[in-house]
């Protein structure tokens, strides 16, 4: 009996510690240096206590499929180490790959526990939105910055990703979680503040991903109604986004310049008429061109994880690219993976990091009640994968600290989605 009491206490302590770590991971990572990586690894360490959890009937075929997908992604990167000459940088980048394996114990831990993980996720997103709004306002007024972010450990792009992801968590809670109408109205303010926090970062890739994910949610969250109503929901979402973008152009001097550039400068690049030094968009277009040139030399396993910067310098010296393009990242996750680890690495990335998790969320969503915590986690999980898949077009979020934002939420959401099939009311239903 005493042995059982000790095990129960350890189990309860592991659950509480994990929930607190998850809450802090979501709520303070955007405003506290080092919290993003430290809290992610703390959650992983706590999840390794899963043997203490009671045995439950988990969908092991789906968990194995996820594990094989993550493993294939890691091995596709490990294969490119054959061509790596800069081992110091290559080892650093490889860490962004093998940490996908750390998600597996988190999935099993959350799937076995019966703790209300969803409440901690929503609460963390609300606190994150409030703290980011205060931090952004303070930076803009007292420091006079144009783009809010933390230098060193967290740049503006990470700041924007956390802000928009926090807003998405709250939005899915409003759309999918059974709760009182008054509580839904209360969550509108944190949602707006989360969007404002993301916008204050000036991250164009994160804004593009947020807009695309908003349209995806408008379509997915209305799958229980008729086709005409779904089209109306999408149309209303487009109208709301148009008002948002128009407001940005009118009220924000920064976005007044940036939004037209997103449409004009790619066309200028294709026509050959552009000012290279004055445009980060044109620089990124050249970086993408350089990444494709690097990939052509090593089409199957890539040039190596740590060699992109040296290869870029060689292309500049050979005058195949204009300007001083010595950036170590290509600001496009797909071309970045393609150049570093070749076709094999890109296939592993598309399947292991994106498709299999998205497919798992979709499978869980189809087989569960739409008012359960599993359905909420599945919809939010699909939105998370969709957001980072779009964000990867304009940033190297999977080869820098942005991957921790993705992995830190992917594990708990997959664990919630893979719980035993049962309907659980996660917040007070609307009695009226």
Short mmCIF file of C-alpha atoms in Angstrom, two decimals:
data_model
loop_
_atom_site.label_atom_id
_atom_site.label_comp_id
_atom_site.label_asym_id
_atom_site.label_seq_id
_atom_site.Cartn_x
_atom_site.Cartn_y
_atom_site.Cartn_z
CA UNK A 1 0.00 0.00 0.00
CA UNK A 2 2.87 2.33 0.85
CA UNK A 3 4.50 1.56 -2.49
CA UNK A 4 1.26 2.46 -4.25
CA UNK A 5 0.97 5.74 -2.36
CA UNK A 6 4.50 6.74 -3.37
CA UNK A 7 3.78 5.91 -7.01
CA UNK A 8 0.55 7.92 -6.93
CA UNK A 9 2.35 10.91 -5.45
CA UNK A 10 5.09 10.73 -8.07
CA UNK A 11 2.45 10.44 -10.78
CA UNK A 12 0.56 13.47 -9.47
CA UNK A 13 3.77 15.44 -9.11
CA UNK A 14 4.79 14.62 -12.69
CA UNK A 15 1.37 15.70 -13.99
CA UNK A 16 1.33 19.00 -12.10
CA UNK A 17 4.93 19.82 -13.02
CA UNK A 18 4.26 19.08 -16.68
CA UNK A 19 1.11 21.22 -16.75
CA UNK A 20 2.88 24.15 -15.10
CA UNK A 21 5.79 23.83 -17.55
CA UNK A 22 3.38 23.75 -20.50
CA UNK A 23 1.52 26.79 -19.18
CA UNK A 24 4.76 28.75 -18.75
CA UNK A 25 6.01 27.59 -22.16
CA UNK A 26 3.01 29.18 -23.84
CA UNK A 27 2.62 32.22 -21.60
CA UNK A 28 6.15 33.62 -21.13
CA UNK A 29 8.26 32.32 -24.03
CA UNK A 30 7.67 35.45 -26.09
CA UNK A 31 8.89 37.86 -23.41
CA UNK A 32 11.50 35.87 -21.50
CA UNK A 33 14.85 35.01 -23.03
CA UNK A 34 15.74 31.34 -22.96
CA UNK A 35 12.28 30.22 -21.80
CA UNK A 36 11.39 28.73 -25.19
CA UNK A 37 14.14 26.10 -25.19
CA UNK A 38 14.43 25.58 -21.42
CA UNK A 39 10.75 24.88 -20.83
CA UNK A 40 10.51 22.63 -23.89
CA UNK A 41 13.30 20.40 -22.60
CA UNK A 42 11.76 20.47 -19.11
CA UNK A 43 8.46 19.16 -20.52
CA UNK A 44 10.34 16.40 -22.33
CA UNK A 45 12.22 15.44 -19.16
CA UNK A 46 8.99 15.27 -17.15
CA UNK A 47 7.27 13.22 -19.85
CA UNK A 48 9.97 10.55 -19.51
CA UNK A 49 8.20 9.62 -16.28
CA UNK A 50 5.40 8.04 -18.35
CA UNK A 51 6.06 4.52 -16.93
CA UNK A 52 4.50 5.89 -13.74
CA UNK A 53 1.26 6.61 -15.56
CA UNK A 54 -1.53 4.07 -15.46
CA UNK A 55 -1.71 1.80 -18.46
CA UNK A 56 -4.42 2.86 -20.90
CA UNK A 57 -5.69 1.59 -24.21
CA UNK A 58 -3.83 3.92 -26.57
CA UNK A 59 -3.95 3.82 -30.39
CA UNK A 60 -0.45 2.40 -30.76
CA UNK A 61 -0.64 2.06 -34.59
CA UNK A 62 -1.05 5.83 -34.90
CA UNK A 63 1.71 6.47 -32.36
CA UNK A 64 4.03 4.10 -34.23
CA UNK A 65 3.25 5.84 -37.51
CA UNK A 66 4.18 9.18 -35.97
CA UNK A 67 7.37 7.68 -34.54
CA UNK A 68 8.39 6.23 -37.89
CA UNK A 69 7.70 9.56 -39.58
CA UNK A 70 9.82 11.49 -37.09
CA UNK A 71 12.58 8.88 -37.32
CA UNK A 72 12.61 9.04 -41.11
CA UNK A 73 12.91 12.82 -40.97
CA UNK A 74 15.85 12.58 -38.56
CA UNK A 75 17.59 9.88 -40.61
CA UNK A 76 17.18 11.90 -43.81
CA UNK A 77 19.07 14.72 -42.10
CA UNK A 78 21.68 12.36 -40.67
CA UNK A 79 22.36 11.10 -44.19
CA UNK A 80 23.35 14.60 -45.28
CA UNK A 81 26.07 14.63 -42.61
CA UNK A 82 28.14 12.64 -45.11
CA UNK A 83 28.74 15.86 -47.07
CA UNK A 84 29.06 18.11 -44.01
CA UNK A 85 32.44 19.83 -43.64
CA UNK A 86 31.49 22.41 -40.99
CA UNK A 87 30.74 20.02 -38.14
CA UNK A 88 30.28 22.70 -35.49
CA UNK A 89 27.43 24.35 -37.38
CA UNK A 90 26.18 21.02 -38.71
CA UNK A 91 25.82 19.61 -35.20
CA UNK A 92 23.87 22.72 -34.17
CA UNK A 93 21.44 22.33 -37.07
CA UNK A 94 21.08 18.60 -36.53
CA UNK A 95 19.67 19.43 -33.10
CA UNK A 96 16.65 20.95 -34.85
CA UNK A 97 16.01 17.57 -36.48
CA UNK A 98 16.53 14.96 -33.76
CA UNK A 99 14.40 16.91 -31.28
CA UNK A 100 11.38 15.67 -33.21
CA UNK A 101 12.03 12.36 -31.45
CA UNK A 102 11.56 14.15 -28.11
CA UNK A 103 7.90 14.65 -28.99
CA UNK A 104 7.14 10.92 -28.73
CA UNK A 105 7.34 10.61 -24.91
CA UNK A 106 5.32 13.83 -24.59
CA UNK A 107 2.57 12.31 -26.76
CA UNK A 108 2.43 9.14 -24.67
CA UNK A 109 2.52 11.08 -21.39
CA UNK A 110 -0.37 13.37 -22.30
CA UNK A 111 -2.39 10.53 -23.84
CA UNK A 112 -2.12 8.49 -20.64
CA UNK A 113 -2.91 11.24 -18.16
CA UNK A 114 -6.43 12.47 -17.54
CA UNK A 115 -5.38 15.97 -16.53
CA UNK A 116 -7.23 18.86 -18.18
CA UNK A 117 -4.32 19.79 -20.44
CA UNK A 118 -6.59 21.80 -22.71
CA UNK A 119 -7.43 24.28 -19.94
CA UNK A 120 -3.75 24.94 -19.31
CA UNK A 121 -3.11 25.46 -23.03
CA UNK A 122 -5.98 27.94 -23.37
CA UNK A 123 -5.02 29.70 -20.14
CA UNK A 124 -1.40 29.95 -21.27
CA UNK A 125 -2.51 31.49 -24.57
CA UNK A 126 -4.64 34.08 -22.76
CA UNK A 127 -1.76 35.07 -20.47
CA UNK A 128 0.62 35.13 -23.44
CA UNK A 129 -1.66 37.51 -25.33
CA UNK A 130 -1.93 39.86 -22.36
CA UNK A 131 1.80 39.90 -21.60
CA UNK A 132 2.72 40.36 -25.26
CA UNK A 133 0.30 43.28 -25.60
CA UNK A 134 1.87 45.00 -22.59
CA UNK A 135 5.42 44.23 -23.73
CA UNK A 136 4.75 45.42 -27.30
CA UNK A 137 3.15 48.66 -26.10
CA UNK A 138 6.04 49.29 -23.72
CA UNK A 139 8.66 48.69 -26.42
CA UNK A 140 6.95 50.89 -28.99
CA UNK A 141 6.26 53.83 -26.65
CA UNK A 142 9.31 53.90 -24.38
CA UNK A 143 11.97 52.31 -26.61
CA UNK A 144 10.72 53.63 -29.94
CA UNK A 145 11.17 50.32 -31.76
CA UNK A 146 9.36 49.61 -35.02
CA UNK A 147 9.43 45.81 -34.78
CA UNK A 148 9.10 44.22 -31.35
CA UNK A 149 11.18 41.18 -30.46
CA UNK A 150 13.95 39.93 -28.20
CA UNK A 151 17.46 39.97 -29.63
CA UNK A 152 19.69 36.94 -29.31
CA UNK A 153 17.41 34.19 -28.07
CA UNK A 154 14.21 35.35 -29.73
CA UNK A 155 13.95 37.56 -32.78
CA UNK A 156 10.97 39.34 -34.28
CA UNK A 157 9.87 36.34 -36.34
CA UNK A 158 9.69 34.09 -33.26
CA UNK A 159 7.82 36.82 -31.41
CA UNK A 160 5.29 37.06 -34.23
CA UNK A 161 4.85 33.28 -34.42
CA UNK A 162 4.12 33.01 -30.69
CA UNK A 163 1.67 35.92 -30.84
CA UNK A 164 -0.31 34.57 -33.78
CA UNK A 165 -0.26 30.99 -32.45
CA UNK A 166 -1.62 32.23 -29.11
CA UNK A 167 -4.40 34.00 -31.00
CA UNK A 168 -5.16 30.79 -32.93
CA UNK A 169 -5.41 28.78 -29.71
CA UNK A 170 -7.98 31.24 -28.36
CA UNK A 171 -9.84 31.38 -31.68
CA UNK A 172 -10.22 27.59 -31.85
CA UNK A 173 -11.38 27.59 -28.22
CA UNK A 174 -14.08 30.13 -29.11
CA UNK A 175 -15.17 28.14 -32.15
CA UNK A 176 -14.97 24.57 -30.85
CA UNK A 177 -15.10 24.49 -27.05
CA UNK A 178 -18.56 24.27 -25.41
CA UNK A 179 -18.71 27.23 -23.03
CA UNK A 180 -21.02 29.99 -21.92
CA UNK A 181 -21.60 32.80 -24.39
CA UNK A 182 -20.32 35.38 -21.92
CA UNK A 183 -17.06 33.45 -21.56
CA UNK A 184 -16.65 33.43 -25.34
CA UNK A 185 -17.05 37.21 -25.42
CA UNK A 186 -14.45 37.45 -22.66
CA UNK A 187 -11.96 35.55 -24.83
CA UNK A 188 -12.39 37.97 -27.73
CA UNK A 189 -10.16 40.60 -26.10
CA UNK A 190 -7.19 38.21 -25.54
CA UNK A 191 -7.62 37.04 -29.14
CA UNK A 192 -7.39 40.61 -30.43
CA UNK A 193 -4.39 41.32 -28.19
CA UNK A 194 -2.66 38.18 -29.45
CA UNK A 195 -3.14 39.35 -33.03
CA UNK A 196 -1.80 42.79 -32.09
CA UNK A 197 1.22 41.16 -30.45
CA UNK A 198 1.93 39.20 -33.61
CA UNK A 199 1.50 42.28 -35.79
CA UNK A 200 3.88 44.32 -33.62
CA UNK A 201 6.68 41.94 -34.59
CA UNK A 202 6.45 43.01 -38.22
CA UNK A 203 6.84 39.39 -39.34
CA UNK A 204 5.38 39.16 -42.84
CA UNK A 205 5.68 35.38 -43.00
CA UNK A 206 3.82 34.92 -39.71
CA UNK A 207 1.07 37.32 -40.86
CA UNK A 208 0.68 35.41 -44.13
CA UNK A 209 0.47 32.13 -42.20
CA UNK A 210 -2.11 33.57 -39.80
CA UNK A 211 -4.33 34.80 -42.64
CA UNK A 212 -4.14 31.45 -44.45
CA UNK A 213 -4.83 29.50 -41.25
CA UNK A 214 -7.79 31.73 -40.45
CA UNK A 215 -9.36 30.82 -43.79
CA UNK A 216 -8.58 27.15 -43.17
CA UNK A 217 -10.33 27.27 -39.79
CA UNK A 218 -13.34 29.03 -41.31
CA UNK A 219 -13.72 26.09 -43.67
CA UNK A 220 -12.88 23.30 -41.22
CA UNK A 221 -14.90 24.49 -38.24
CA UNK A 222 -18.10 24.67 -40.31
CA UNK A 223 -17.94 21.10 -41.63
CA UNK A 224 -21.16 20.19 -39.81
CA UNK A 225 -23.30 22.69 -41.75
CA UNK A 226 -24.34 22.92 -45.38
CA UNK A 227 -21.98 23.82 -48.20
CA UNK A 228 -23.59 27.24 -48.68
CA UNK A 229 -23.13 28.11 -45.01
CA UNK A 230 -19.50 27.05 -45.22
CA UNK A 231 -18.98 29.38 -48.16
CA UNK A 232 -20.64 32.17 -46.19
CA UNK A 233 -18.28 31.52 -43.28
CA UNK A 234 -15.27 31.70 -45.58
CA UNK A 235 -16.64 34.86 -47.19
CA UNK A 236 -17.15 36.46 -43.78
CA UNK A 237 -13.59 35.50 -42.84
CA UNK A 238 -12.25 37.08 -46.02
CA UNK A 239 -14.20 40.25 -45.23
CA UNK A 240 -12.83 40.37 -41.66
CA UNK A 241 -9.27 39.83 -42.92
CA UNK A 242 -9.74 42.55 -45.53
CA UNK A 243 -10.84 44.96 -42.80
CA UNK A 244 -7.81 43.93 -40.72
CA UNK A 245 -5.36 44.52 -43.55
CA UNK A 246 -7.02 47.82 -44.47
CA UNK A 247 -6.74 48.93 -40.85
CA UNK A 248 -3.06 48.02 -40.84
CA UNK A 249 -2.42 50.04 -43.97
CA UNK A 250 -4.31 53.01 -42.54
CA UNK A 251 -3.05 53.08 -38.95
CA UNK A 252 0.43 51.50 -39.05
CA UNK A 253 3.27 53.32 -40.89
CA UNK A 254 5.30 50.11 -40.95
CA UNK A 255 2.61 47.89 -42.47
CA UNK A 256 1.59 50.71 -44.81
CA UNK A 257 4.92 50.15 -46.55
CA UNK A 258 5.22 46.39 -46.10
CA UNK A 259 1.89 45.10 -47.41
CA UNK A 260 2.20 46.69 -50.90
CA UNK A 261 5.79 45.41 -51.07
CA UNK A 262 4.61 41.84 -50.60
CA UNK A 263 2.76 42.06 -53.91
CA UNK A 264 4.99 44.42 -55.91
CA UNK A 265 8.55 43.32 -55.17
CA UNK A 266 8.27 39.66 -56.29
CA UNK A 267 6.92 40.95 -59.62
CA UNK A 268 9.81 43.42 -59.85
CA UNK A 269 12.27 40.60 -59.21
CA UNK A 270 10.78 38.44 -61.95
CA UNK A 271 10.88 41.35 -64.40
CA UNK A 272 14.50 42.15 -63.50
CA UNK A 273 13.80 45.72 -62.31
CA UNK A 274 14.58 46.00 -58.62
CA UNK A 275 16.82 47.69 -56.05
CA UNK A 276 18.68 44.83 -54.42
CA UNK A 277 20.15 46.77 -51.50
CA UNK A 278 16.84 48.37 -50.49
CA UNK A 279 14.62 45.31 -50.35
CA UNK A 280 14.71 42.30 -48.03
CA UNK A 281 12.15 40.64 -50.31
CA UNK A 282 14.58 40.75 -53.22
CA UNK A 283 17.37 39.47 -50.98
CA UNK A 284 15.21 36.49 -50.04
CA UNK A 285 14.43 35.81 -53.68
CA UNK A 286 18.16 35.66 -54.38
CA UNK A 287 18.68 33.45 -51.34
CA UNK A 288 16.11 31.03 -52.73
CA UNK A 289 17.89 31.11 -56.08
CA UNK A 290 21.19 30.40 -54.32
CA UNK A 291 19.65 27.51 -52.40
CA UNK A 292 18.49 25.89 -55.62
CA UNK A 293 21.96 26.31 -57.15
CA UNK A 294 23.49 24.64 -54.09
CA UNK A 295 20.97 21.80 -54.25
CA UNK A 296 21.76 21.06 -57.90
CA UNK A 297 25.34 20.16 -56.92
CA UNK A 298 24.13 17.54 -54.42
CA UNK A 299 20.57 16.65 -55.46
CA UNK A 300 19.99 13.55 -53.33
CA UNK A 301 21.54 14.10 -49.88
CA UNK A 302 22.27 17.83 -50.05
CA UNK A 303 25.37 19.86 -49.38
CA UNK A 304 25.38 19.14 -45.63
CA UNK A 305 23.64 20.67 -42.65
CA UNK A 306 26.31 23.22 -41.79
CA UNK A 307 27.66 24.24 -45.18
CA UNK A 308 25.05 26.66 -46.53
CA UNK A 309 26.90 29.80 -45.44
CA UNK A 310 30.18 28.73 -47.06
CA UNK A 311 28.37 27.71 -50.26
CA UNK A 312 26.66 31.10 -50.42
CA UNK A 313 30.01 32.86 -50.13
CA UNK A 314 31.36 30.80 -53.02
CA UNK A 315 28.36 31.69 -55.19
CA UNK A 316 28.86 35.39 -54.43
CA UNK A 317 32.58 35.14 -55.27
CA UNK A 318 31.71 33.39 -58.52
CA UNK A 319 29.29 36.28 -59.24
CA UNK A 320 26.40 33.89 -59.67
CA UNK A 321 24.51 35.94 -57.11
CA UNK A 322 24.55 39.71 -56.53
CA UNK A 323 25.32 41.39 -53.24
CA UNK A 324 26.95 40.08 -50.11
CA UNK A 325 24.75 37.05 -49.55
CA UNK A 326 26.43 35.39 -46.58
CA UNK A 327 23.30 34.59 -44.59
CA UNK A 328 23.37 31.18 -42.97
CA UNK A 329 19.61 30.66 -43.47
CA UNK A 330 17.64 30.85 -46.68
CA UNK A 331 14.39 32.21 -45.14
CA UNK A 332 12.45 29.42 -46.82
CA UNK A 333 12.17 26.16 -44.88
CA UNK A 334 11.54 24.04 -47.97
CA UNK A 335 14.48 25.32 -49.99
CA UNK A 336 16.60 25.32 -46.82
CA UNK A 337 15.91 21.62 -46.22
CA UNK A 338 16.34 20.85 -49.92
CA UNK A 339 19.76 22.51 -50.07
CA UNK A 340 20.99 21.01 -46.79
CA UNK A 341 19.69 17.45 -47.12
CA UNK A 342 18.57 17.06 -50.74
CA UNK A 343 15.50 15.36 -52.15
CA UNK A 344 15.61 12.67 -49.48
CA UNK A 345 15.64 15.29 -46.74
CA UNK A 346 12.81 17.28 -48.30
CA UNK A 347 10.69 14.15 -48.63
CA UNK A 348 11.39 13.29 -45.00
CA UNK A 349 10.45 16.82 -43.97
CA UNK A 350 7.19 16.86 -45.91
CA UNK A 351 6.11 13.44 -44.66
CA UNK A 352 7.56 13.18 -41.15
CA UNK A 353 7.29 16.77 -39.94
CA UNK A 354 4.12 17.91 -41.73
CA UNK A 355 1.95 15.31 -43.49
CA UNK A 356 1.88 12.48 -40.91
CA UNK A 357 1.10 14.79 -37.95
CA UNK A 358 -1.60 16.57 -39.99
CA UNK A 359 -3.03 13.25 -41.14
CA UNK A 360 -3.06 11.97 -37.55
CA UNK A 361 -4.98 15.03 -36.36
CA UNK A 362 -7.43 14.63 -39.23
CA UNK A 363 -7.97 10.93 -38.47
CA UNK A 364 -8.63 11.64 -34.80
CA UNK A 365 -11.00 14.48 -35.68
CA UNK A 366 -13.09 12.28 -37.96
CA UNK A 367 -13.58 9.53 -35.38
CA UNK A 368 -14.48 11.62 -32.33
CA UNK A 369 -17.39 13.66 -31.09
CA UNK A 370 -17.16 17.28 -32.18
CA UNK A 371 -17.73 18.54 -28.62
CA UNK A 372 -14.91 16.62 -26.96
CA UNK A 373 -11.43 17.73 -25.96
CA UNK A 374 -10.04 15.40 -28.63
CA UNK A 375 -11.91 17.29 -31.36
CA UNK A 376 -10.65 20.64 -30.03
CA UNK A 377 -7.07 19.37 -29.92
CA UNK A 378 -7.37 17.85 -33.40
CA UNK A 379 -8.64 21.06 -35.00
CA UNK A 380 -6.00 23.14 -33.23
CA UNK A 381 -3.34 20.61 -34.21
CA UNK A 382 -4.31 20.82 -37.88
CA UNK A 383 -4.23 24.62 -37.61
CA UNK A 384 -0.77 24.46 -35.99
CA UNK A 385 0.68 22.29 -38.76
CA UNK A 386 -1.01 24.42 -41.42
CA UNK A 387 0.32 27.64 -39.86
CA UNK A 388 3.94 26.50 -39.80
CA UNK A 389 3.69 24.92 -43.25
CA UNK A 390 2.72 28.33 -44.66
CA UNK A 391 5.13 30.22 -42.40
CA UNK A 392 7.93 28.02 -43.72
CA UNK A 393 7.50 29.56 -47.17
CA UNK A 394 8.82 32.91 -45.88
CA UNK A 395 11.06 31.84 -42.98
CA UNK A 396 13.47 29.14 -41.85
CA UNK A 397 11.31 28.38 -38.83
CA UNK A 398 12.19 24.67 -38.89
CA UNK A 399 15.96 25.25 -38.80
CA UNK A 400 16.04 27.78 -35.94
CA UNK A 401 14.30 28.29 -32.60
CA UNK A 402 10.93 28.51 -34.31
CA UNK A 403 10.91 24.71 -34.32
CA UNK A 404 10.53 24.75 -30.52
CA UNK A 405 7.26 26.67 -30.82
CA UNK A 406 6.04 23.97 -33.20
CA UNK A 407 7.25 20.97 -31.20
CA UNK A 408 6.26 22.37 -27.81
CA UNK A 409 2.59 22.41 -28.86
CA UNK A 410 2.64 19.47 -31.28
CA UNK A 411 3.32 16.88 -28.56
CA UNK A 412 0.55 17.90 -26.12
CA UNK A 413 -2.01 18.33 -28.92
CA UNK A 414 -1.20 14.93 -30.41
CA UNK A 415 -1.43 13.37 -26.96
CA UNK A 416 -4.86 14.92 -26.39
CA UNK A 417 -6.05 13.80 -29.82
CA UNK A 418 -4.90 10.22 -29.23
CA UNK A 419 -6.65 9.75 -25.90
CA UNK A 420 -9.28 7.05 -25.47
CA UNK A 421 -12.51 7.72 -27.31
CA UNK A 422 -14.85 9.47 -24.95
CA UNK A 423 -16.80 12.71 -24.82
CA UNK A 424 -15.51 15.12 -22.19
CA UNK A 425 -16.92 18.58 -21.54
CA UNK A 426 -13.82 20.67 -21.02
CA UNK A 427 -15.57 23.90 -20.05
CA UNK A 428 -19.00 24.74 -18.73
CA UNK A 429 -21.60 24.20 -21.49
CA UNK A 430 -24.05 26.91 -22.36
CA UNK A 431 -27.14 26.15 -20.36
CA UNK A 432 -29.17 28.89 -22.01
#
